[in-house]
Amino acid sequence: MSENLRITNNKFIDQTTRISFKFDGKTLYGFKGDTLASALLANNIHLVGRSFKYHRPRGIMACGTEEPNAIVQVGKDSSMTEPNTRATEIELYEGLEASSQNCWPSVNFDIGAVNNFFSPLIPAAFYYKTFMWPANFWKLYEYFIRKSAGLGKSPTEPDKDIYDNRYLHCDVLVVGGGVSGIMAAKIAAKNNLNTLLIDDKNTLGGTTLFQQNECFKINNSYSNEWIKNEIKTLYSLKNLTIKTRTSLAAYHNYNYLLARENLTDHLDLKERKNKIRQRLWKIRAKKVIIATGAMERPLVFNNNDRPGIILSSSIKKYIDYYGVKCGQKISLFTNNDSAYETAISLNNSGVVVNSVVDIRDKTNSLIVEQAEKLGIKIHWKSTVVNTNGYKKINSIEIMKLSDDGTSVVEKKIKEECDCLGISGGWTPRVHLFTQSGGKLKYREEDNVFLPEKSELDQISIGSCNGDFELNEVIKNSVYSTNKFLNVNNKDYENLEVTSSKEIDKKNIWLLPSDKPFKKTKSFLDFQNDSTANDVKLALREGFKSIEHVKRYTTTGMATDQGKLSNMHALGIVAETAGVKMGELGTTTFRPPYTPLTFGAIVGRNVGEFFDITRNTPIHEWHVEKKAEFENVGQWKRAWYYPINNENMHEAVQRESKAARDSAGILDASTLGKIDIQGTDASEFLNRVYTNAWSKLEIGKCRYGLMLNEDGMVYDDGVTTRLSENHYLMTTTTGGAANVLSKLEDYLQTEWPELDVYLTSVTDHYGTVSICGPNSKKILSKIIPDLDLSDKEFPHMSFKNAFINDIKCRVMRISFTGEHSYEINIQSSYAKSVWEKCFAAGKEFNITPYGTETMHLLRAEKGFIIAGQDTDGTMTPIDLQMDWIISKKKYDFIGKRSLYRSDTVREDRKQLVGLLTDDPNEILEEGAQIVSETNKQPIEMLGHVTSSYFSPNLNKSIALAVVKNGKKLKGQKMFVPMKNKTINVTITDTVFLDKENKRLNA
Amino acid sequence: MLNFNTPIIDTKEYSEIKISKAEPILKINLRGKNRDFITKIGKELSIITPVDPNTSSSNEKLNLLWLSPDEWLLYSNDIVDLKDANFLEDKLFNEISKVKLGSVTNVSDHWIMINLKGAKIFELLSAGCPFNFNNFKNSKGAVTQTLLNHIDVIIHNKNINDLNLFVRRSFSAHLWSWMNDSAKFI
Amino acid sequence: MKNKYSIFSLIKNAFSYHENWQRAWRDPEPKKEYDVIIIGGGGHGLATAYYLAKKHNMSNIAVVEKGWIGGGNTGRNTTIIRSNYLWDASAGLYDHALKIWESLSQELNYNVMFSQRGVMNLAHNLQDVRDLKRRTHANRLNGIDAVYLNTEEVKKFCPIINTSPNIRYPVLGGTLQKRAGTARHDAVAWGYARGADAMGVDIIQNCEVKGIKKNGDSIEGIETTKGFIKTKKIGVVAAGHSSVIASMVDLKLPLESKPLQALVSEPVKPIIDTVIMSNAVHAYISQSDKGELVIGAGTDAYVSYTQRGSHDVVEGTLKAILELYPIFSRMKMLRQWGGIVDICPDASPIISKTHIKGLYFNCGWGTGGFKATPGSGDLFAHTIANDEPHKLNADFNINRFVSGDLVDEHGAAAVAH
Amino acid sequence: MFLINCPYCGERDQSEFTAGGEAHIVRPKQPTELSDDQWAEFLFMRKNIKGVQFERWNHAHGCRKWFNIVRDTSNDKIHAIYKMGDKPPIK
């Protein structure tokens, strides 16, 4: 550190705690309380990055969220590195490592800077006009374009940090802890409103916190003294929650807001372990008060982008808050009074202020007079026409402005400097207001967009609402807050406020130079390198709308989202096109206000919490038996149970054979179960299923098919009549929730006259299904007093029973074609019943089987699986299930759709069986079916929906849907694969036990 | 004997949060629309049927929660033998469903009840629940059905900082795990 | 033709500081009458006008646009282009478009940056696997270059995907169409606009249609904010606002307009050089040439014309992104936005005549219309010019909702992104 | 995220609800009497209004009741909420 750029009497930086950090590999020092930007400036480092397109050297320009240039890569660790972080927002911590981006090999010597030399060739949107020849070279061009684009580098390993979300409901949310926000929060909280105040900085107070100037006093003390006391009071208020380091990211409809709280980024690395890094607050506020302040505008003039050119108010913050001099000989360039505050602060800290270049005619507000008294030189009615210095500014060239402000006159003055502060006036931060859907109005006198109309319960106060004078900020904020909250707080009634009143305003969007305009480089968007020339080019080429200009020139689309560039782009467009600013409108401000990590949005919903996992009551048994699981919706279902290193095929073959040869046991607990009661229960079933229900005897079960109103199969399952007005419906696993809500919908909206109640009992019952020729023997061991004779307990019926005193229902139904039972018992006992069945079946080699075997067994019988053999385009007739459509019923859901011109077509795709000529060839599910092989293009007649090798038939079997399939039984077809064609024959869908003998075996 | 199983087996304590499973608890879902149904329930259970939204009523043994204009959840204060639940179910079924007043469904194992106690339980809930607890937390007996970490739950405010939360059994292990994870960061 | 764009024209213009570039398109006032008026100046509408002029010898054509051209879904989508659709009709339609994309930059003399970096669709459950295999087989037989990949091949093609078997919904496989990719959305609208303008098409911006004048069942013209314009043929290409236009002639369409959201991250150096779509967990991601991760979120279930959607949808999408790409947790969302997508019950578009003579609709593209832009414009131009559909869009008529002959692409689990 | 005042449970976050599309499309009592056109009108054709629309919502994660909402689809503002079967409070 050659120069001492720190002043020592600073109150905000802990100069006793020195912190070491690395920038571009070099070890540097700063103090606790510094940002990376302030620490770099204290080390006289301005050059921190290269611009996106021309790779021009760029320095720190601001001190907060609007920083366009100083964006750095933080951290070296491949999992923890973070690209594109604003140096102005990084609080310095021990061990911080940051580096410049978008430059190679280094920020000081960057090869990409040749682009600057070629810059005449690459105006806005040049890429649309070239790289088209030769056509197939685009891939190569694109490779280099992509390589040169992008800023920082993405991490390449998973993030180790933890993020969190939290909901918060409050009466009043105040966004921004400056002078307006502080007063508003106090008023709200003191009136018993549950209030939340957030600010993105690490401390409240805004810029007033370091405003120690004769021109700005409250009750005869400096405004910084006053605000410190206010902050102290705030922290003692009961109804008030204060969150600092919390940035409002998005303001959605219905006062739903998202705020990101930074919890660990400012801590030393070793203090961060096991702590939440960022928390996203999902805030629902009854009322919202926006007090987000304003941000300073730059000025647009030739070569306004050199390192060392900094917003004037930022220079003030660096000296007054961080105690850092941005230079030793500073010039200022302004169109308004605020640069004079900077001049005075610098002067008070012993920094040489060369001069203030002011585009206005002489003005004599309080603050200007104070500056003049201090002997600060002012160039009135002048402009900077050029700046010099490649990696850091070293001089500026000043000329007088013509009366109309469009050209420069008289002779050029060169002024040496090592820093130039610029101030183009102030832009209210209306981003959140517009995000919330609010409409803006334009105020001509000082060229600002202000909140006008909002649909939501919210107000904007302070400078984000266009109040720039301290006395007005205070008066209007208090008045508006009281009115908005419908309270009458008198805390701020008799404040005596001194404020320097700005008298003259003048604005020139694009400042003239002595050089012809076309040869100047006046930057609008510093990060994306778009210039005033680019905007004018876009307009010349017919891009009239501001959105077109923005997209064509990429102005405002960089990581700062145009915070500094939008107003000037609008101004230049309006001026060039001869339109009024107010009529031009603005581009849309889209959330988030500042970039928001994906991690914070997702919170803890990562890893095991990515999605819900549902388990059956027997789950642990399957885990113990090392079952492989299949995801079925959110359920984990046992897929197959490999033993002795079996692969899936081997396990499934074994399980399938066992189930048919002796006994198998399946966990069917995931099936949806709906308890239906009410005097109209039968009528209800008549309406929702295709078949008839009224005559189903009590104690009997029936299979039902449910359609959508469009006639397509929606769900299926067995429903049991438990008593006169009491049914138990089962649905598919995946369909359970949708079926219940669909049925509730019909009951509540279409058929409110029906006396029917539906209650989900899916989780109440565990379902143990045992099947196979020995299932009866096994069941008789478990429930010895139940008469299992076919006469007493035939297929498709149910019995109430007890297992060790615990009530259960036993259904004799079958999805495998085997003699089988389903025991429904309260879930708490399901595992125990399962184990009992397993023990009782041991002598019969009872074999647990999973979903894969279940699918195989049902396919042998030609039973469909809704969702696998159907795809939302199959009617029951297509499934060759005409028998299930009641001819007698007047109506049921979907009936009318079965009689449309397309659904009555005879040659629709229909469900058939397929056998391969080679019985060992297993078809691929999803494979297509054709009738000819040598034709191009081939007409695809259908596809394979289910396919297995059946160990019980010792051949491969498949179900398929084939156009006109019903009539094609016995026909030869082909399944063309990538490298071969498989010959198949269309068959019946039932492959095994066509006579259903096994059901009663 | 059949063994009784629950997906959640322990009690966990964190700073000002204690979460514990309470099972077996009797739970019966009651549905009906007309006055007779409401009167009958009151008479059978010696409890006032809450008809105001988001409320409940309780007696020494039972709690009756309002779930919707035609739906209530009955649950026992204490651990019961599930056979008693069946007994009560049958009784109510005969008195209500059989006589066409409404429906009675045993849901004792459909729901798992988790008890939350402590000063910070609402902070835990706010980690995954969009419901506004500001008034709820001070109204004893209040009931809400909402989502917690995307899972349907019924929450009954038993007492100050003492809640019973009902979650469907198949979701309960996941929710339990989520609650324990979140509690670590409160 | 206007001045031709090339590296040479750039060099030439550099000498005059780019002050001599011609306008990309004029800014005309509407004429009294046009042979055809296209309502909607998005990619599809501009392409329709372009092909009407180019292939059907018409020149008295206007495109009227309420706002600025390309400002609707053209400028708001995630620019995925592919043709690996299941049904023959869809495959025919989208592959027709893909073939035009392959030479579109040269055709328009405007670099639309069509980048054939491949599109991969992932499978996360067994039904996904069946569906993707079914689609791949169909694609192959339809001459579309899709292949099925196993998990290792997926990983090899895009190494940053988390293919661990231990995640909640492991990657079980995927399909890859190498000819598929992305393009620069704005450039498509601008390129077609410039091309159409050069052939005499009037592109009229800031011109909102307020009514349609009919005489019996024939079209007479449109009422706009710039006055009445006479015409006998109207092609409506108004995307989310199709129903609004239809209601002007008391026509109801099988559409619902819903918010669809998308977002981009801050730009970073190349990290992902293909397009990856995962329907089951809902994550669609690619990286733009500028370096931003471009992520498509889902639709909300309600109708809205606000161009805003719910946060839960964005959260759900990013959840899925981090499940599959945990390395992106520290990446930052730079900008999110919404579009209004017009969704048909079968997730397929309508390119069709109506019962009103001279009134044609091109709508219902839902979440995936961008990819079809050139093909859609070409076929719609054919339909308008001949008053008959081309064979490639014959199946996409309005009448299919009456007959039941739907082209059900979401039933077949191929979401139309 | 909307804040929806369920007519039974009170104000709740949108995430507790599911949207059910246009309201007052009554399922025809005698579908078999309808032509294919008429049936298609019921099945698929929607007003899809930009502006004030009547629509169905379900408090799916609360009381599970369906009800109607009057909402302006151009700004998502909810103008009225009423129970199923009730007359719309505004035209």
Short mmCIF file of C-alpha atoms in Angstrom, two decimals, chain A residues 748, chain D residues 24 68 82-87:
data_model
loop_
_atom_site.label_atom_id
_atom_site.label_comp_id
_atom_site.label_asym_id
_atom_site.label_seq_id
_atom_site.Cartn_x
_atom_site.Cartn_y
_atom_site.Cartn_z
CA GLN A 748 -70.65 -31.37 -4.61
CA HIS D 24 -71.45 -22.71 -14.40
CA ASN D 68 -66.98 -20.25 -7.03
CA TYR D 82 -69.64 -17.66 -3.30
CA LYS D 83 -70.68 -21.17 -2.45
CA MET D 84 -71.65 -23.84 -4.94
CA GLY D 85 -75.30 -23.54 -5.78
CA ASP D 86 -75.48 -19.89 -4.71
CA LYS D 87 -76.31 -17.22 -7.21
#
